[in-house]
PDB file of C-alpha atoms in Angstrom:
ATOM      1  CA  MET A   1     -16.194  84.518  -2.355  1.00 88.00           C
ATOM      2  CA  LYS A   2     -14.905  82.071   0.405  1.00 91.00           C
ATOM      3  CA  ALA A   3     -14.463  79.376  -2.101  1.00 92.00           C
ATOM      4  CA  GLU A   4     -12.566  81.769  -4.371  1.00 95.00           C
ATOM      5  CA  ILE A   5     -10.187  82.941  -1.589  1.00 96.00           C
ATOM      6  CA  ILE A   6      -9.504  79.204  -0.489  1.00 96.00           C
ATOM      7  CA  LYS A   7      -8.828  78.180  -4.252  1.00 97.00           C
ATOM      8  CA  LYS A   8      -6.696  81.191  -4.905  1.00 97.00           C
ATOM      9  CA  LEU A   9      -4.222  80.476  -1.763  1.00 97.00           C
ATOM     10  CA  THR A  10      -4.311  76.850  -2.561  1.00 97.00           C
ATOM     11  CA  ASP A  11      -3.427  77.430  -6.195  1.00 97.00           C
ATOM     12  CA  ALA A  12      -0.695  80.030  -5.191  1.00 97.00           C
ATOM     13  CA  LEU A  13       1.130  78.168  -2.423  1.00 97.00           C
ATOM     14  CA  ALA A  14       0.931  74.490  -3.632  1.00 97.00           C
ATOM     15  CA  PRO A  15       3.719  74.982  -6.256  1.00 97.00           C
ATOM     16  CA  LEU A  16       6.139  76.698  -3.818  1.00 97.00           C
ATOM     17  CA  ASN A  17       8.731  73.993  -2.770  1.00 96.00           C
ATOM     18  CA  PHE A  18       9.013  75.720   0.513  1.00 97.00           C
ATOM     19  CA  VAL A  19       5.521  75.427   1.514  1.00 97.00           C
ATOM     20  CA  HIS A  20       4.856  71.864   2.823  1.00 97.00           C
ATOM     21  CA  ALA A  21       1.328  72.055   3.668  1.00 97.00           C
ATOM     22  CA  LEU A  22      -1.949  74.270   3.802  1.00 97.00           C
ATOM     23  CA  TRP A  23      -5.005  73.303   5.777  1.00 96.00           C
ATOM     24  CA  LEU A  24      -8.093  74.833   7.257  1.00 96.00           C
ATOM     25  CA  GLU A  25      -9.149  74.836  10.854  1.00 93.00           C
ATOM     26  CA  GLY A  26     -12.154  76.250  12.792  1.00 89.00           C
ATOM     27  CA  ALA A  27     -15.655  76.340  11.232  1.00 88.00           C
ATOM     28  CA  ASP A  28     -14.811  75.267   7.768  1.00 91.00           C
ATOM     29  CA  ALA A  29     -13.025  72.017   9.282  1.00 88.00           C
ATOM     30  CA  THR A  30     -15.917  71.185  11.309  1.00 87.00           C
ATOM     31  CA  ASP A  31     -18.613  71.859   8.853  1.00 87.00           C
ATOM     32  CA  THR A  32     -20.104  74.498  10.990  1.00 87.00           C
ATOM     33  CA  ALA A  33     -19.437  77.471   8.844  1.00 89.00           C
ATOM     34  CA  ASP A  34     -22.109  80.012   8.171  1.00 90.00           C
ATOM     35  CA  GLU A  35     -22.272  83.490   6.572  1.00 92.00           C
ATOM     36  CA  TYR A  36     -20.731  85.039   9.770  1.00 92.00           C
ATOM     37  CA  SER A  37     -17.552  82.639   9.677  1.00 92.00           C
ATOM     38  CA  ASP A  38     -14.067  83.795   8.879  1.00 94.00           C
ATOM     39  CA  ILE A  39     -11.525  81.497   7.263  1.00 96.00           C
ATOM     40  CA  ASP A  40      -8.754  79.907   9.380  1.00 96.00           C
ATOM     41  CA  PHE A  41      -5.789  78.986   7.244  1.00 97.00           C
ATOM     42  CA  TRP A  42      -2.765  77.239   8.346  1.00 97.00           C
ATOM     43  CA  ALA A  43       0.390  76.805   6.408  1.00 97.00           C
ATOM     44  CA  ASP A  44       3.727  74.856   7.055  1.00 97.00           C
ATOM     45  CA  VAL A  45       6.642  76.738   5.693  1.00 97.00           C
ATOM     46  CA  ASP A  46      10.456  76.156   5.677  1.00 97.00           C
ATOM     47  CA  ASP A  47      12.000  78.351   8.369  1.00 96.00           C
ATOM     48  CA  ALA A  48      14.100  80.435   5.958  1.00 96.00           C
ATOM     49  CA  TYR A  49      11.269  81.231   3.529  1.00 97.00           C
ATOM     50  CA  GLU A  50       8.483  82.704   5.956  1.00 95.00           C
ATOM     51  CA  GLU A  51       8.676  86.061   4.370  1.00 96.00           C
ATOM     52  CA  GLN A  52       8.392  84.715   0.864  1.00 97.00           C
ATOM     53  CA  ALA A  53       5.482  82.553   1.947  1.00 97.00           C
ATOM     54  CA  LEU A  54       3.762  85.613   3.357  1.00 96.00           C
ATOM     55  CA  GLU A  55       4.444  87.665   0.328  1.00 97.00           C
ATOM     56  CA  ALA A  56       2.937  84.950  -1.810  1.00 97.00           C
ATOM     57  CA  VAL A  57      -0.086  84.991   0.236  1.00 97.00           C
ATOM     58  CA  GLU A  58      -0.618  88.724  -0.072  1.00 97.00           C
ATOM     59  CA  ASN A  59       0.137  88.836  -3.781  1.00 97.00           C
ATOM     60  CA  ALA A  60      -2.657  86.181  -4.217  1.00 97.00           C
ATOM     61  CA  LEU A  61      -5.169  87.898  -2.113  1.00 96.00           C
ATOM     62  CA  GLY A  62      -4.258  91.163  -3.931  1.00 95.00           C
ATOM     63  CA  GLU A  63      -5.341  89.642  -7.249  1.00 96.00           C
ATOM     64  CA  LEU A  64      -8.813  88.915  -5.657  1.00 95.00           C
ATOM     65  CA  GLY A  65      -9.151  92.560  -4.510  1.00 94.00           C
ATOM     66  CA  GLU A  66      -7.607  95.352  -2.476  1.00 95.00           C
ATOM     67  CA  ILE A  67      -6.461  94.310   0.967  1.00 95.00           C
ATOM     68  CA  GLU A  68      -7.994  96.902   2.831  1.00 95.00           C
ATOM     69  CA  TYR A  69      -7.026  95.631   6.364  1.00 93.00           C
ATOM     70  CA  LYS A  70      -4.032  93.791   7.479  1.00 95.00           C
ATOM     71  CA  TYR A  71      -3.140  93.167  11.152  1.00 95.00           C
ATOM     72  CA  ILE A  72       0.074  91.359  12.337  1.00 95.00           C
ATOM     73  CA  MET A  73      -0.715  89.314  15.447  1.00 92.00           C
ATOM     74  CA  ARG A  74       1.898  89.091  18.116  1.00 89.00           C
ATOM     75  CA  HIS A  75       1.672  85.262  18.454  1.00 86.00           C
ATOM     76  CA  GLY A  76       2.911  83.752  21.781  1.00 86.00           C
ATOM     77  CA  HIS A  77       4.456  80.807  19.958  1.00 91.00           C
ATOM     78  CA  PRO A  78       8.060  81.475  18.619  1.00 94.00           C
ATOM     79  CA  LYS A  79       7.411  79.156  15.717  1.00 95.00           C
ATOM     80  CA  ILE A  80       4.017  80.637  14.549  1.00 96.00           C
ATOM     81  CA  ARG A  81       3.299  83.820  12.529  1.00 96.00           C
ATOM     82  CA  GLN A  82      -0.296  85.178  12.320  1.00 96.00           C
ATOM     83  CA  ARG A  83      -1.787  87.904  10.173  1.00 96.00           C
ATOM     84  CA  VAL A  84      -5.436  88.803   9.699  1.00 97.00           C
ATOM     85  CA  TYR A  85      -6.782  90.199   6.425  1.00 97.00           C
ATOM     86  CA  HIS A  86      -9.838  91.758   4.895  1.00 97.00           C
ATOM     87  CA  LEU A  87     -10.602  92.258   1.284  1.00 97.00           C
ATOM     88  CA  ALA A  88     -12.490  95.331   0.215  1.00 96.00           C
ATOM     89  CA  GLY A  89     -16.021  94.728  -1.040  1.00 93.00           C
ATOM     90  CA  THR A  90     -16.378  91.389   0.841  1.00 94.00           C
ATOM     91  CA  SER A  91     -18.623  90.674   3.922  1.00 94.00           C
ATOM     92  CA  GLU A  92     -17.408  92.486   6.997  1.00 95.00           C
ATOM     93  CA  TYR A  93     -17.388  89.093   8.763  1.00 94.00           C
ATOM     94  CA  LEU A  94     -15.242  87.549   6.027  1.00 96.00           C
ATOM     95  CA  LEU A  95     -11.818  87.794   7.798  1.00 96.00           C
ATOM     96  CA  ILE A  96      -8.915  85.842   6.524  1.00 97.00           C
ATOM     97  CA  ASP A  97      -6.940  84.505   9.469  1.00 97.00           C
ATOM     98  CA  PHE A  98      -3.729  83.182   8.205  1.00 97.00           C
ATOM     99  CA  CYS A  99      -1.276  81.224  10.474  1.00 96.00           C
ATOM    100  CA  LEU A 100       2.036  80.137   9.279  1.00 96.00           C
ATOM    101  CA  GLN A 101       4.064  77.727  11.493  1.00 96.00           C
ATOM    102  CA  LEU A 102       7.854  77.150  10.696  1.00 96.00           C
ATOM    103  CA  HIS A 103       8.600  73.698   9.617  1.00 96.00           C
ATOM    104  CA  SER A 104      10.889  73.135  12.601  1.00 96.00           C
ATOM    105  CA  ARG A 105       7.980  73.424  15.062  1.00 94.00           C
ATOM    106  CA  PRO A 106       7.771  70.134  17.102  1.00 91.00           C
ATOM    107  CA  SER A 107       5.295  67.813  15.483  1.00 86.00           C
ATOM    108  CA  ASP A 108       3.841  66.628  18.717  1.00 83.00           C
ATOM    109  CA  GLU A 109       2.473  70.227  19.398  1.00 84.00           C
ATOM    110  CA  TYR A 110      -0.182  70.057  16.769  1.00 82.00           C
ATOM    111  CA  GLU A 111      -1.611  66.529  16.809  1.00 80.00           C
ATOM    112  CA  PHE A 112      -5.190  66.037  15.456  1.00 84.00           C
ATOM    113  CA  TYR A 113      -7.623  63.362  16.363  1.00 80.00           C
ATOM    114  CA  GLU A 114      -9.916  61.475  14.189  1.00 82.00           C
ATOM    115  CA  ASN A 115     -13.673  62.543  14.174  1.00 79.00           C
ATOM    116  CA  ASP A 116     -12.835  65.257  16.683  1.00 79.00           C
ATOM    117  CA  PRO A 117     -15.713  67.643  16.919  1.00 76.00           C
ATOM    118  CA  VAL A 118     -13.751  70.301  18.588  1.00 80.00           C
ATOM    119  CA  GLU A 119     -10.458  70.672  16.850  1.00 81.00           C
ATOM    120  CA  ALA A 120     -10.759  69.363  13.166  1.00 85.00           C
ATOM    121  CA  VAL A 121      -8.647  69.944  10.138  1.00 91.00           C
ATOM    122  CA  LYS A 122      -9.424  70.117   6.448  1.00 94.00           C
ATOM    123  CA  ILE A 123      -6.297  69.446   4.288  1.00 94.00           C
ATOM    124  CA  LEU A 124      -5.972  71.406   1.181  1.00 96.00           C
ATOM    125  CA  PHE A 125      -2.569  69.970   0.269  1.00 97.00           C
ATOM    126  CA  ASP A 126       0.135  68.168   2.273  1.00 96.00           C
ATOM    127  CA  LYS A 127       3.318  67.303   0.433  1.00 96.00           C
ATOM    128  CA  SER A 128       5.357  66.313   3.379  1.00 94.00           C
ATOM    129  CA  GLY A 129       3.039  64.318   5.822  1.00 92.00           C
ATOM    130  CA  VAL A 130       2.837  67.367   8.072  1.00 93.00           C
ATOM    131  CA  ILE A 131      -0.771  66.477   9.315  1.00 92.00           C
ATOM    132  CA  ARG A 132      -1.183  63.496  11.383  1.00 88.00           C
ATOM    133  CA  LEU A 133      -4.472  62.146  12.416  1.00 85.00           C
ATOM    134  CA  SER A 134      -4.336  59.974  15.429  1.00 82.00           C
ATOM    135  CA  PRO A 135      -7.082  57.665  16.898  1.00 82.00           C
ATOM    136  CA  PRO A 136      -9.292  59.494  19.540  1.00 75.00           C
ATOM    137  CA  PRO A 137      -7.473  59.803  22.750  1.00 71.00           C
ATOM    138  CA  ASP A 138      -7.909  57.731  25.913  1.00 71.00           C
ATOM    139  CA  ALA A 139      -9.261  59.857  28.769  1.00 67.00           C
ATOM    140  CA  GLU A 140      -6.059  58.708  30.742  1.00 74.00           C
ATOM    141  CA  LYS A 141      -3.943  60.989  28.512  1.00 76.00           C
ATOM    142  CA  PHE A 142      -5.625  64.187  29.940  1.00 80.00           C
ATOM    143  CA  LEU A 143      -6.259  62.869  33.471  1.00 84.00           C
ATOM    144  CA  ALA A 144      -3.505  64.783  35.402  1.00 85.00           C
ATOM    145  CA  GLU A 145      -4.374  68.241  33.697  1.00 88.00           C
ATOM    146  CA  ASN A 146      -8.357  67.306  33.941  1.00 90.00           C
ATOM    147  CA  LYS A 147      -7.989  66.194  37.633  1.00 92.00           C
ATOM    148  CA  ALA A 148      -6.447  69.670  38.466  1.00 93.00           C
ATOM    149  CA  ARG A 149      -9.207  71.431  36.779  1.00 93.00           C
ATOM    150  CA  LEU A 150     -11.900  69.379  38.366  1.00 94.00           C
ATOM    151  CA  GLU A 151     -10.381  70.029  41.851  1.00 95.00           C
ATOM    152  CA  GLU A 152     -10.302  73.693  41.006  1.00 96.00           C
ATOM    153  CA  ALA A 153     -13.986  73.674  39.937  1.00 96.00           C
ATOM    154  CA  VAL A 154     -15.127  71.610  43.013  1.00 96.00           C
ATOM    155  CA  TYR A 155     -13.309  74.172  45.247  1.00 97.00           C
ATOM    156  CA  ARG A 156     -15.045  77.106  43.464  1.00 97.00           C
ATOM    157  CA  ARG A 157     -18.253  75.581  43.752  1.00 96.00           C
ATOM    158  CA  ALA A 158     -17.871  75.447  47.558  1.00 96.00           C
ATOM    159  CA  GLN A 159     -16.950  79.150  47.479  1.00 97.00           C
ATOM    160  CA  HIS A 160     -20.442  80.516  46.159  1.00 97.00           C
ATOM    161  CA  VAL A 161     -20.628  82.660  49.377  1.00 97.00           C
ATOM    162  CA  ARG A 162     -17.745  84.881  47.891  1.00 96.00           C
ATOM    163  CA  ALA A 163     -20.388  85.952  45.350  1.00 97.00           C
ATOM    164  CA  GLU A 164     -23.317  86.030  47.788  1.00 97.00           C
ATOM    165  CA  LYS A 165     -21.617  88.519  50.375  1.00 97.00           C
ATOM    166  CA  TYR A 166     -21.315  91.022  47.371  1.00 97.00           C
ATOM    167  CA  VAL A 167     -25.009  90.623  46.560  1.00 97.00           C
ATOM    168  CA  ARG A 168     -25.967  91.239  50.331  1.00 97.00           C
ATOM    169  CA  ARG A 169     -23.699  94.268  50.314  1.00 97.00           C
ATOM    170  CA  GLY A 170     -25.383  95.608  47.124  1.00 97.00           C
ATOM    171  CA  MET A 171     -22.187  95.779  45.335  1.00 97.00           C
ATOM    172  CA  TYR A 172     -23.149  94.765  41.670  1.00 97.00           C
ATOM    173  CA  LEU A 173     -19.864  95.026  39.971  1.00 97.00           C
ATOM    174  CA  GLU A 174     -18.086  92.862  42.514  1.00 97.00           C
ATOM    175  CA  ALA A 175     -21.075  90.372  42.743  1.00 98.00           C
ATOM    176  CA  HIS A 176     -20.991  90.047  38.969  1.00 97.00           C
ATOM    177  CA  ALA A 177     -17.247  89.304  38.755  1.00 97.00           C
ATOM    178  CA  TYR A 178     -17.366  86.886  41.681  1.00 98.00           C
ATOM    179  CA  TYR A 179     -20.463  85.238  40.326  1.00 98.00           C
ATOM    180  CA  PHE A 180     -18.603  84.396  36.990  1.00 97.00           C
ATOM    181  CA  ARG A 181     -15.500  83.190  38.746  1.00 97.00           C
ATOM    182  CA  TYR A 182     -17.022  81.147  41.570  1.00 98.00           C
ATOM    183  CA  VAL A 183     -20.415  80.074  39.971  1.00 98.00           C
ATOM    184  CA  PHE A 184     -20.464  80.140  36.292  1.00 98.00           C
ATOM    185  CA  GLU A 185     -16.956  79.217  35.396  1.00 97.00           C
ATOM    186  CA  PRO A 186     -16.725  76.057  37.489  1.00 97.00           C
ATOM    187  CA  LEU A 187     -20.034  74.905  36.001  1.00 97.00           C
ATOM    188  CA  THR A 188     -18.794  75.603  32.488  1.00 97.00           C
ATOM    189  CA  ASP A 189     -15.534  73.701  33.221  1.00 96.00           C
ATOM    190  CA  LEU A 190     -17.473  70.784  34.673  1.00 96.00           C
ATOM    191  CA  LEU A 191     -19.597  70.510  31.403  1.00 96.00           C
ATOM    192  CA  ARG A 192     -16.274  70.655  29.416  1.00 94.00           C
ATOM    193  CA  LEU A 193     -14.745  68.091  31.615  1.00 93.00           C
ATOM    194  CA  ILE A 194     -17.708  65.597  31.020  1.00 92.00           C
ATOM    195  CA  HIS A 195     -18.383  66.246  27.326  1.00 91.00           C
ATOM    196  CA  THR A 196     -15.029  67.365  25.799  1.00 88.00           C
ATOM    197  CA  PRO A 197     -12.297  66.147  28.052  1.00 88.00           C
ATOM    198  CA  ALA A 198      -9.637  66.553  25.405  1.00 84.00           C
ATOM    199  CA  HIS A 199     -10.457  70.192  25.129  1.00 87.00           C
ATOM    200  CA  ALA A 200     -11.654  71.120  28.701  1.00 89.00           C
ATOM    201  CA  HIS A 201      -9.592  74.325  28.642  1.00 89.00           C
ATOM    202  CA  TYR A 202     -11.841  75.685  25.812  1.00 87.00           C
ATOM    203  CA  TYR A 203     -14.404  77.488  28.234  1.00 92.00           C
ATOM    204  CA  LEU A 204     -16.926  79.077  25.980  1.00 91.00           C
ATOM    205  CA  VAL A 205     -15.396  78.923  22.695  1.00 88.00           C
ATOM    206  CA  LYS A 206     -17.773  77.249  20.294  1.00 87.00           C
ATOM    207  CA  ILE A 207     -19.408  75.577  23.419  1.00 92.00           C
ATOM    208  CA  SER A 208     -22.773  75.810  21.817  1.00 90.00           C
ATOM    209  CA  HIS A 209     -21.685  73.142  19.279  1.00 87.00           C
ATOM    210  CA  HIS A 210     -19.922  70.845  22.046  1.00 89.00           C
ATOM    211  CA  ILE A 211     -22.350  70.278  24.789  1.00 91.00           C
ATOM    212  CA  PRO A 212     -26.079  69.516  25.342  1.00 92.00           C
ATOM    213  CA  ASP A 213     -28.226  71.646  27.623  1.00 91.00           C
ATOM    214  CA  VAL A 214     -26.633  74.821  26.145  1.00 95.00           C
ATOM    215  CA  LYS A 215     -29.895  76.731  26.722  1.00 96.00           C
ATOM    216  CA  ARG A 216     -29.493  75.826  30.371  1.00 97.00           C
ATOM    217  CA  LEU A 217     -26.042  77.278  30.585  1.00 97.00           C
ATOM    218  CA  GLU A 218     -27.044  80.334  28.626  1.00 97.00           C
ATOM    219  CA  PHE A 219     -29.576  80.846  31.463  1.00 97.00           C
ATOM    220  CA  PHE A 220     -26.882  81.177  34.034  1.00 97.00           C
ATOM    221  CA  ALA A 221     -24.834  83.453  31.762  1.00 97.00           C
ATOM    222  CA  GLN A 222     -27.663  86.030  31.611  1.00 97.00           C
ATOM    223  CA  ILE A 223     -27.089  88.240  34.467  1.00 95.00           C
ATOM    224  CA  SER A 224     -28.339  91.987  34.627  1.00 95.00           C
ATOM    225  CA  SER A 225     -29.070  92.592  38.337  1.00 97.00           C
ATOM    226  CA  LEU A 226     -28.280  91.687  41.922  1.00 97.00           C
ATOM    227  CA  ASP A 227     -31.542  89.937  41.875  1.00 97.00           C
ATOM    228  CA  ASP A 228     -30.574  87.680  39.084  1.00 96.00           C
ATOM    229  CA  ILE A 229     -27.314  86.669  40.816  1.00 97.00           C
ATOM    230  CA  ARG A 230     -29.192  86.240  44.154  1.00 97.00           C
ATOM    231  CA  ARG A 231     -31.657  83.824  42.249  1.00 97.00           C
ATOM    232  CA  LYS A 232     -29.336  82.062  40.232  1.00 97.00           C
ATOM    233  CA  ILE A 233     -26.505  81.132  42.594  1.00 98.00           C
ATOM    234  CA  PRO A 234     -28.344  78.203  44.327  1.00 97.00           C
ATOM    235  CA  LEU A 235     -29.887  77.069  40.945  1.00 98.00           C
ATOM    236  CA  ALA A 236     -26.218  76.802  39.516  1.00 97.00           C
ATOM    237  CA  GLY A 237     -25.173  75.100  42.593  1.00 97.00           C
ATOM    238  CA  GLU A 238     -27.893  72.420  42.327  1.00 97.00           C
ATOM    239  CA  TRP A 239     -27.182  71.793  38.595  1.00 97.00           C
ATOM    240  CA  PHE A 240     -23.349  71.457  39.347  1.00 97.00           C
ATOM    241  CA  ASP A 241     -23.993  68.868  42.196  1.00 96.00           C
ATOM    242  CA  GLU A 242     -26.388  66.978  39.871  1.00 96.00           C
ATOM    243  CA  LEU A 243     -23.945  66.723  37.157  1.00 95.00           C
ATOM    244  CA  TYR A 244     -21.033  65.865  39.300  1.00 95.00           C
ATOM    245  CA  LYS A 245     -22.764  63.127  40.977  1.00 93.00           C
ATOM    246  CA  LYS A 246     -24.105  61.420  37.910  1.00 91.00           C
ATOM    247  CA  SER A 247     -20.844  61.841  35.784  1.00 89.00           C
ATOM    248  CA  GLU A 248     -17.817  59.528  35.881  1.00 86.00           C
ATOM    249  CA  VAL A 249     -15.500  62.463  36.609  1.00 86.00           C
ATOM    250  CA  GLN A 250     -16.193  62.046  40.361  1.00 83.00           C
ATOM    251  CA  LYS A 251     -13.978  58.981  40.310  1.00 84.00           C
ATOM    252  CA  TRP A 252     -10.861  61.216  39.461  1.00 81.00           C
ATOM    253  CA  LEU A 253     -11.046  62.743  43.112  1.00 80.00           C
ATOM    254  CA  ALA A 254     -11.867  59.478  44.802  1.00 71.00           C
TER     255      ALA A 254
END
């Protein structure tokens, strides 16, 4: 059914002169899709024709089956429109996440890198050269932003006592919240900075595909009691220190 949906929308939108490009992102673009994956469509459309483009999308989907679910997302970007659909009779996981960007959106906002394992693109058609694949970025490109993220991670690592004091007080909810803010999050940020520096802000999004030792990180995410938190705080600190000392990122703060 996924292949049918992709073909149907491609065939419906390609002939329209106000639709410049259609592509896939997400799991289908990184070849990690499975039976639980949705479909992440993106289209580039002339500004004055966004309603016609969305109408064409919904007409095409309607030919495949009843649209039993449609949600209009309030996207934060002024040049992006987003709708989520589900067709009756299809897998509950087969959501159609359709993003439409206006053609006037600045092109430097959606640059793609060659062989990027995190943000990939699969072009269905591109009549106007909308999609540009750039060489893998140099680490210097993200140095300022990543340095600030690293400084914050190192600071939080030094503040493990903020979680420990709530453990000692026997206050589970507060200990849980401070554990994730001051123990788990900086550890995750450090792993991101080491392994996916171009996407250090992704936190846990698809992280299982992006870093080694994911099982070890899962261990620190599995918290069900104050005893768990008490036991794991020093272990997480040891791993953070080990990663930091062995990695190149420590040079950013030298």
